[in-house]
mmCIF file of C-alpha atoms in Angstrom:
data_model
loop_
_atom_site.group_PDB
_atom_site.id
_atom_site.type_symbol
_atom_site.label_atom_id
_atom_site.label_comp_id
_atom_site.label_asym_id
_atom_site.label_seq_id
_atom_site.Cartn_x
_atom_site.Cartn_y
_atom_site.Cartn_z
ATOM 1 C CA UNK B 1 -0.015 0.011 -0.018
ATOM 2 C CA UNK B 2 2.833 2.373 0.813
ATOM 3 C CA UNK B 3 4.529 1.740 -2.579
ATOM 4 C CA UNK B 4 1.139 2.351 -4.377
ATOM 5 C CA UNK B 5 0.689 5.471 -2.324
ATOM 6 C CA UNK B 6 3.813 7.071 -3.737
ATOM 7 C CA UNK B 7 2.156 6.872 -7.256
ATOM 8 C CA UNK B 8 -1.111 8.373 -6.034
ATOM 9 C CA UNK B 9 0.532 10.894 -3.761
ATOM 10 C CA UNK B 10 -0.868 9.265 -0.675
ATOM 11 C CA UNK B 11 -4.416 9.408 -1.822
ATOM 12 C CA UNK B 12 -4.862 5.737 -2.368
ATOM 13 C CA UNK B 13 -3.875 5.208 1.337
ATOM 14 C CA UNK B 14 -7.043 7.132 2.428
ATOM 15 C CA UNK B 15 -9.247 4.367 0.951
ATOM 16 C CA UNK B 16 -7.204 1.675 2.761
ATOM 17 C CA UNK B 17 -7.525 3.685 5.975
ATOM 18 C CA UNK B 18 -11.353 3.975 5.542
ATOM 19 C CA UNK B 19 -11.880 0.282 5.019
ATOM 20 C CA UNK B 20 -11.865 -0.852 8.631
ATOM 21 C CA UNK B 21 -14.557 1.809 9.311
ATOM 22 C CA UNK B 22 -16.682 0.540 6.437
ATOM 23 C CA UNK B 23 -16.511 -2.956 8.001
ATOM 24 C CA UNK B 24 -17.604 -1.643 11.292
ATOM 25 C CA UNK B 25 -20.580 0.092 9.697
ATOM 26 C CA UNK B 26 -21.518 -3.133 7.828
ATOM 27 C CA UNK B 27 -21.301 -5.270 10.997
ATOM 28 C CA UNK B 28 -23.246 -2.668 12.983
ATOM 29 C CA UNK B 29 -26.013 -2.985 10.385
ATOM 30 C CA UNK B 30 -25.961 -6.763 10.634
ATOM 31 C CA UNK B 31 -26.208 -6.585 14.375
ATOM 32 C CA UNK B 32 -29.039 -4.073 14.208
ATOM 33 C CA UNK B 33 -30.957 -6.195 11.720
ATOM 34 C CA UNK B 34 -30.621 -9.186 13.962
ATOM 35 C CA UNK B 35 -32.195 -7.276 16.792
ATOM 36 C CA UNK B 36 -29.235 -7.556 19.136
ATOM 37 C CA UNK B 37 -28.103 -5.027 21.676
ATOM 38 C CA UNK B 38 -26.309 -2.937 19.088
ATOM 39 C CA UNK B 39 -24.192 -0.580 21.269
ATOM 40 C CA UNK B 40 -23.139 -3.472 23.590
ATOM 41 C CA UNK B 41 -22.037 -5.694 20.746
ATOM 42 C CA UNK B 42 -20.097 -2.872 19.082
ATOM 43 C CA UNK B 43 -18.437 -1.959 22.337
ATOM 44 C CA UNK B 44 -17.524 -5.462 23.207
ATOM 45 C CA UNK B 45 -16.175 -6.347 19.740
ATOM 46 C CA UNK B 46 -14.364 -3.128 18.953
ATOM 47 C CA UNK B 47 -13.155 -1.425 22.071
ATOM 48 C CA UNK B 48 -10.794 -4.014 23.466
ATOM 49 C CA UNK B 49 -8.406 -4.051 20.594
ATOM 50 C CA UNK B 50 -9.615 -0.827 18.847
ATOM 51 C CA UNK B 51 -8.120 1.342 21.515
ATOM 52 C CA UNK B 52 -4.728 0.501 19.967
ATOM 53 C CA UNK B 53 -5.651 -0.506 16.521
ATOM 54 C CA UNK B 54 -7.708 2.702 15.536
ATOM 55 C CA UNK B 55 -4.770 5.038 16.498
ATOM 56 C CA UNK B 56 -2.338 2.772 14.728
ATOM 57 C CA UNK B 57 -4.385 2.915 11.517
ATOM 58 C CA UNK B 58 -4.585 6.718 11.779
ATOM 59 C CA UNK B 59 -0.877 7.114 12.399
ATOM 60 C CA UNK B 60 -0.044 4.718 9.528
ATOM 61 C CA UNK B 61 -2.360 6.629 7.249
ATOM 62 C CA UNK B 62 -0.958 10.047 8.152
ATOM 63 C CA UNK B 63 2.683 8.684 7.761
ATOM 64 C CA UNK B 64 1.904 7.222 4.273
ATOM 65 C CA UNK B 65 -0.048 10.452 3.191
ATOM 66 C CA UNK B 66 3.070 12.484 4.302
ATOM 67 C CA UNK B 67 5.080 10.430 1.816
ATOM 68 C CA UNK B 68 2.871 11.577 -0.917
ATOM 69 C CA UNK B 69 2.878 15.053 0.231
ATOM 70 C CA UNK B 70 6.734 14.993 0.168
ATOM 71 C CA UNK B 71 6.680 14.164 -3.592
ATOM 72 C CA UNK B 72 4.420 17.254 -4.199
ATOM 73 C CA UNK B 73 6.145 19.800 -1.842
ATOM 74 C CA UNK B 74 9.786 18.732 -1.125
ATOM 75 C CA UNK B 75 11.809 20.678 1.447
ATOM 76 C CA UNK B 76 13.458 23.648 -0.288
ATOM 77 C CA UNK B 77 16.946 22.708 0.696
ATOM 78 C CA UNK B 78 16.643 19.164 -0.640
ATOM 79 C CA UNK B 79 16.043 17.540 -4.025
ATOM 80 C CA UNK B 80 12.861 15.539 -4.432
ATOM 81 C CA UNK B 81 14.852 12.341 -4.103
ATOM 82 C CA UNK B 82 16.540 13.503 -0.885
ATOM 83 C CA UNK B 83 13.188 14.583 0.568
ATOM 84 C CA UNK B 84 11.670 11.275 -0.353
ATOM 85 C CA UNK B 85 14.541 9.253 1.267
ATOM 86 C CA UNK B 86 14.165 11.392 4.503
ATOM 87 C CA UNK B 87 10.470 10.882 4.488
ATOM 88 C CA UNK B 88 10.862 7.186 3.843
ATOM 89 C CA UNK B 89 13.247 7.034 6.806
ATOM 90 C CA UNK B 90 10.831 8.848 9.066
ATOM 91 C CA UNK B 91 8.163 6.513 7.914
ATOM 92 C CA UNK B 92 10.288 3.401 8.595
ATOM 93 C CA UNK B 93 11.105 4.541 12.118
ATOM 94 C CA UNK B 94 7.546 5.401 12.916
ATOM 95 C CA UNK B 95 6.503 2.024 11.638
ATOM 96 C CA UNK B 96 9.169 -0.031 13.525
ATOM 97 C CA UNK B 97 9.045 2.034 16.852
ATOM 98 C CA UNK B 98 5.362 2.702 17.097
ATOM 99 C CA UNK B 99 2.812 1.392 14.580
ATOM 100 C CA UNK B 100 3.917 -2.232 14.219
ATOM 101 C CA UNK B 101 4.020 -2.786 18.046
ATOM 102 C CA UNK B 102 0.574 -1.132 18.405
ATOM 103 C CA UNK B 103 -0.744 -3.608 15.674
ATOM 104 C CA UNK B 104 0.989 -6.533 17.419
ATOM 105 C CA UNK B 105 -0.573 -5.721 20.910
ATOM 106 C CA UNK B 106 -3.869 -5.053 19.267
ATOM 107 C CA UNK B 107 -3.705 -8.520 17.480
ATOM 108 C CA UNK B 108 -3.002 -10.192 20.749
ATOM 109 C CA UNK B 109 -5.868 -8.368 22.353
ATOM 110 C CA UNK B 110 -8.225 -9.212 19.361
ATOM 111 C CA UNK B 111 -7.358 -12.877 19.600
ATOM 112 C CA UNK B 112 -7.438 -13.330 23.309
ATOM 113 C CA UNK B 113 -9.435 -10.512 24.994
ATOM 114 C CA UNK B 114 -12.066 -9.586 22.555
ATOM 115 C CA UNK B 115 -13.577 -13.135 22.228
ATOM 116 C CA UNK B 116 -13.661 -13.433 26.091
ATOM 117 C CA UNK B 117 -15.470 -10.033 26.312
ATOM 118 C CA UNK B 118 -17.994 -11.081 23.675
ATOM 119 C CA UNK B 119 -18.572 -14.508 25.549
ATOM 120 C CA UNK B 120 -19.141 -12.606 28.775
ATOM 121 C CA UNK B 121 -21.671 -10.332 27.003
ATOM 122 C CA UNK B 122 -23.754 -13.237 25.579
ATOM 123 C CA UNK B 123 -23.773 -15.489 28.606
#
């Protein structure tokens, strides 16, 4: 996605960032159609891991959008290539230091905590 974002100046990335929210909307509609407790189901299925995953998605989207913006408006003291390499370095540092660990912890919560919370809700 990051590689393709370079060709679309980061705009393609906004579609990828919006996808999880579309899934949440769809599942909310399914839960509402089934007549279940909509707010409780959404809270139990999203909040345990979403507290970490949603900020990670937003940060990853912003970092990738910055790559596209760097192509359009490079720093005046650098060439486009130098600005892009610097932006890629910043992107990689942010991914390794913050975003990937957030996704990793969110995945662990999604596998172990979220199902337990949902089971407690429907007992």
